[in-house]
Amino acid sequence: MRLFYCDNCRRTVFFENFRCVKCDHTLAYLPELSEIVSLKPAGEGLWTPEAPEAGGRTYRLCENYAEKNVCNWAVPADQEEPLCEACLLTETIPDLAQPGHHEAWYALEVAKRRLVYSLQALGLPVVPKSVDPERGLEFNFLADPPVIDEEHPAVLTGHANGTITVNLAEADDAERESRRVAMHEPYRTLLGHFRHEVGHYYWDRLIKDSGWLAECRAVFGDDQEDYGEALNRHYQNGPRPDWQSQFVSAYASVHAWEDWAETWAHYLHITDTLETATACGLALRPQAPNARRVKPRFSLEKAEHASFDDMMDDWLAMTYVLNSLNRGMGLKDMYPFVLSQPAIEKLRFIHRVCTEPAPAAVAGTVNQLGAAEGASESPGVVSQAQSA
């Protein structure tokens, strides 16, 4: 992510900030400028950004900013829709009358906005289902019922036909860590869930019935394999014994769709972190003999100009430093993964999909799923799924 400043006092601020801690100015993110700006009241609920790039236009705070305190984006004053681009994607919110639900919703929206930032910066289509019911994207944030039984099952985090459902329990740090341990996962975060599930969505948008499909199958395997059988096999027998030599995670070995989604999430982890390192001017100067100096130079908005090999060289050097810093604090590794060459080649393919035009589709090439799915969309991913 880029580095942001309060344009009133030049204090660095986080993407999530709604107020500058130095000068106390109200802040808001303007997606059309990709900037956090300081605001001056303009009366009648309107605000004027101090940033000259805003051209003196007036804005309103997103309704979920002004009334619910779960957002920090603004919308143009002449926009009829009271919600911002990110909040428009949320179709269902939890019952805010229940204790803890407002805090959980806030955590979910924070993660979702970071996801939307990356997707927009990469130039990927981000259209709500309210605008495009067939190909749009939406999120449902749901809580488990008070009593879980056959008639009232637990909420499963997953994707189906552009709708991403996230179990509210994932916003509870203790509960999420408990699930991570129970599922023998090295990593499980809210942002990871969002990145994984949206990977399924973009398989449908960018791969299915496209010119990428044949090459995707060559890289990730046959998506026509019965998904239900593959999932049952994974939970009965565990991951493939050779998963570490082929996949970014154990869960990626379940099925070609999961391999794609886990690798997609991993690509977003890498690119977001590299952009942050670049924005902060991070440079690594190892004192080891003959060690090269590393200074990442990556921008999500200019990803098409980035050398994938340079990105990976910078990334692998950074992960050593990130993990060493965490170990110095007595924490577990920030990046608990080891990337095999096949996994790196899968990341290379996703980089190409995100930065290159799709090749012409081969006539007659369609995606047929297993009979158990009965549809031409990737399935929902159950809550046990690891988010790479």
PDB file of N, CA, C and O in Angstrom, residues 6 15 18 23 48 71 95 109 113 120 138 159 212 224 238 247 252 264 297 300 315 328 355 362 375 383:
ATOM      1  N   CYS A   6      -1.391  13.462   6.019  1.00  0.00           N
ATOM      2  CA  CYS A   6      -2.363  14.532   6.238  1.00  0.00           C
ATOM      3  C   CYS A   6      -1.843  15.735   5.458  1.00  0.00           C
ATOM      4  O   CYS A   6      -0.741  16.225   5.729  1.00  0.00           O
ATOM      5  N   PHE A  15      -3.917   4.143   6.306  1.00  0.00           N
ATOM      6  CA  PHE A  15      -5.047   4.040   5.392  1.00  0.00           C
ATOM      7  C   PHE A  15      -6.373   4.035   6.140  1.00  0.00           C
ATOM      8  O   PHE A  15      -7.393   4.489   5.620  1.00  0.00           O
ATOM      9  N   PHE A  18      -9.187   8.203  10.354  1.00  0.00           N
ATOM     10  CA  PHE A  18     -10.271   9.138  10.043  1.00  0.00           C
ATOM     11  C   PHE A  18      -9.994  10.512  10.657  1.00  0.00           C
ATOM     12  O   PHE A  18     -10.737  11.461  10.416  1.00  0.00           O
ATOM     13  N   CYS A  23      -2.797  17.249  13.988  1.00  0.00           N
ATOM     14  CA  CYS A  23      -3.512  18.525  13.838  1.00  0.00           C
ATOM     15  C   CYS A  23      -5.010  18.402  14.046  1.00  0.00           C
ATOM     16  O   CYS A  23      -5.724  19.407  13.993  1.00  0.00           O
ATOM     17  N   THR A  48     -14.890  20.064   2.098  1.00  0.00           N
ATOM     18  CA  THR A  48     -13.999  20.423   1.001  1.00  0.00           C
ATOM     19  C   THR A  48     -12.596  19.916   1.309  1.00  0.00           C
ATOM     20  O   THR A  48     -12.026  20.270   2.348  1.00  0.00           O
ATOM     21  N   CYS A  71     -16.338   3.222   8.433  1.00  0.00           N
ATOM     22  CA  CYS A  71     -15.740   3.557   7.138  1.00  0.00           C
ATOM     23  C   CYS A  71     -14.992   4.871   7.286  1.00  0.00           C
ATOM     24  O   CYS A  71     -15.239   5.637   8.222  1.00  0.00           O
ATOM     25  N   ASP A  95     -26.426  -8.236  12.745  1.00  0.00           N
ATOM     26  CA  ASP A  95     -27.385  -7.573  13.628  1.00  0.00           C
ATOM     27  C   ASP A  95     -26.606  -6.744  14.646  1.00  0.00           C
ATOM     28  O   ASP A  95     -25.995  -7.283  15.578  1.00  0.00           O
ATOM     29  N   GLU A 109     -14.961  -4.599   7.608  1.00  0.00           N
ATOM     30  CA  GLU A 109     -14.918  -3.517   6.629  1.00  0.00           C
ATOM     31  C   GLU A 109     -13.496  -2.992   6.437  1.00  0.00           C
ATOM     32  O   GLU A 109     -13.110  -2.611   5.323  1.00  0.00           O
ATOM     33  N   ARG A 113     -11.844  -2.981   2.775  1.00  0.00           N
ATOM     34  CA  ARG A 113     -11.371  -1.764   2.100  1.00  0.00           C
ATOM     35  C   ARG A 113      -9.924  -1.922   1.629  1.00  0.00           C
ATOM     36  O   ARG A 113      -9.558  -1.419   0.566  1.00  0.00           O
ATOM     37  N   GLN A 120      -8.575  -2.180  -7.068  1.00  0.00           N
ATOM     38  CA  GLN A 120      -8.712  -0.986  -7.897  1.00  0.00           C
ATOM     39  C   GLN A 120      -7.363  -0.522  -8.433  1.00  0.00           C
ATOM     40  O   GLN A 120      -7.254  -0.119  -9.599  1.00  0.00           O
ATOM     41  N   GLU A 138     -20.409  -9.022  -4.339  1.00  0.00           N
ATOM     42  CA  GLU A 138     -21.040  -8.559  -3.103  1.00  0.00           C
ATOM     43  C   GLU A 138     -20.552  -9.393  -1.932  1.00  0.00           C
ATOM     44  O   GLU A 138     -20.051 -10.513  -2.113  1.00  0.00           O
ATOM     45  N   HIS A 159     -17.397 -18.505  -1.366  1.00  0.00           N
ATOM     46  CA  HIS A 159     -17.796 -17.740  -2.548  1.00  0.00           C
ATOM     47  C   HIS A 159     -18.738 -18.566  -3.402  1.00  0.00           C
ATOM     48  O   HIS A 159     -18.551 -19.786  -3.555  1.00  0.00           O
ATOM     49  N   TRP A 212      -7.352 -17.418 -21.264  1.00  0.00           N
ATOM     50  CA  TRP A 212      -6.385 -17.894 -20.270  1.00  0.00           C
ATOM     51  C   TRP A 212      -6.661 -19.333 -19.839  1.00  0.00           C
ATOM     52  O   TRP A 212      -5.804 -19.957 -19.204  1.00  0.00           O
ATOM     53  N   GLN A 224     -11.940 -29.327 -13.802  1.00  0.00           N
ATOM     54  CA  GLN A 224     -13.131 -30.144 -14.029  1.00  0.00           C
ATOM     55  C   GLN A 224     -13.230 -31.325 -13.060  1.00  0.00           C
ATOM     56  O   GLN A 224     -14.245 -32.012 -13.028  1.00  0.00           O
ATOM     57  N   GLY A 238      -5.995 -35.805   4.547  1.00  0.00           N
ATOM     58  CA  GLY A 238      -4.994 -34.768   4.702  1.00  0.00           C
ATOM     59  C   GLY A 238      -4.485 -34.295   3.351  1.00  0.00           C
ATOM     60  O   GLY A 238      -4.870 -34.814   2.299  1.00  0.00           O
ATOM     61  N   PHE A 247       2.879 -26.424  -4.128  1.00  0.00           N
ATOM     62  CA  PHE A 247       1.814 -25.476  -3.819  1.00  0.00           C
ATOM     63  C   PHE A 247       2.267 -24.439  -2.794  1.00  0.00           C
ATOM     64  O   PHE A 247       3.218 -24.662  -2.037  1.00  0.00           O
ATOM     65  N   ALA A 252      -3.982 -25.527  -0.770  1.00  0.00           N
ATOM     66  CA  ALA A 252      -3.954 -25.337  -2.219  1.00  0.00           C
ATOM     67  C   ALA A 252      -3.939 -26.671  -2.966  1.00  0.00           C
ATOM     68  O   ALA A 252      -4.301 -26.730  -4.137  1.00  0.00           O
ATOM     69  N   TRP A 264      -3.632 -16.756  -5.670  1.00  0.00           N
ATOM     70  CA  TRP A 264      -4.121 -15.388  -5.882  1.00  0.00           C
ATOM     71  C   TRP A 264      -3.967 -14.573  -4.594  1.00  0.00           C
ATOM     72  O   TRP A 264      -3.468 -13.443  -4.611  1.00  0.00           O
ATOM     73  N   ARG A 297      11.096  -1.562  -5.686  1.00  0.00           N
ATOM     74  CA  ARG A 297      10.498  -0.472  -6.463  1.00  0.00           C
ATOM     75  C   ARG A 297       9.258  -1.042  -7.158  1.00  0.00           C
ATOM     76  O   ARG A 297       9.332  -1.480  -8.302  1.00  0.00           O
ATOM     77  N   LEU A 300       1.395  -0.935  -7.303  1.00  0.00           N
ATOM     78  CA  LEU A 300       0.254  -1.694  -7.805  1.00  0.00           C
ATOM     79  C   LEU A 300      -0.301  -1.059  -9.075  1.00  0.00           C
ATOM     80  O   LEU A 300      -0.688  -1.763 -10.014  1.00  0.00           O
ATOM     81  N   TRP A 315      11.179  -9.880  -2.862  1.00  0.00           N
ATOM     82  CA  TRP A 315      10.292 -10.474  -1.881  1.00  0.00           C
ATOM     83  C   TRP A 315      11.022 -11.501  -1.010  1.00  0.00           C
ATOM     84  O   TRP A 315      10.887 -11.503   0.217  1.00  0.00           O
ATOM     85  N   GLY A 328      13.008 -11.556  16.651  1.00  0.00           N
ATOM     86  CA  GLY A 328      13.652 -10.711  17.650  1.00  0.00           C
ATOM     87  C   GLY A 328      12.683 -10.213  18.711  1.00  0.00           C
ATOM     88  O   GLY A 328      13.088  -9.874  19.824  1.00  0.00           O
ATOM     89  N   THR A 355      -1.883  -8.259 -15.347  1.00  0.00           N
ATOM     90  CA  THR A 355      -1.182  -7.154 -16.010  1.00  0.00           C
ATOM     91  C   THR A 355      -1.176  -7.231 -17.528  1.00  0.00           C
ATOM     92  O   THR A 355      -0.768  -6.270 -18.181  1.00  0.00           O
ATOM     93  N   VAL A 362      -9.966 -19.880 -27.284  1.00  0.00           N
ATOM     94  CA  VAL A 362     -10.001 -20.946 -28.279  1.00  0.00           C
ATOM     95  C   VAL A 362     -11.443 -21.348 -28.508  1.00  0.00           C
ATOM     96  O   VAL A 362     -12.178 -21.623 -27.554  1.00  0.00           O
ATOM     97  N   ALA A 375     -23.035 -26.452 -12.159  1.00  0.00           N
ATOM     98  CA  ALA A 375     -23.022 -25.064 -12.606  1.00  0.00           C
ATOM     99  C   ALA A 375     -21.651 -24.734 -13.130  1.00  0.00           C
ATOM    100  O   ALA A 375     -20.694 -25.463 -12.884  1.00  0.00           O
ATOM    101  N   SER A 383     -15.612 -22.831   5.567  1.00  0.00           N
ATOM    102  CA  SER A 383     -14.867 -22.024   6.525  1.00  0.00           C
ATOM    103  C   SER A 383     -13.567 -22.661   6.950  1.00  0.00           C
ATOM    104  O   SER A 383     -12.693 -22.000   7.464  1.00  0.00           O
TER     105      SER A 383
END
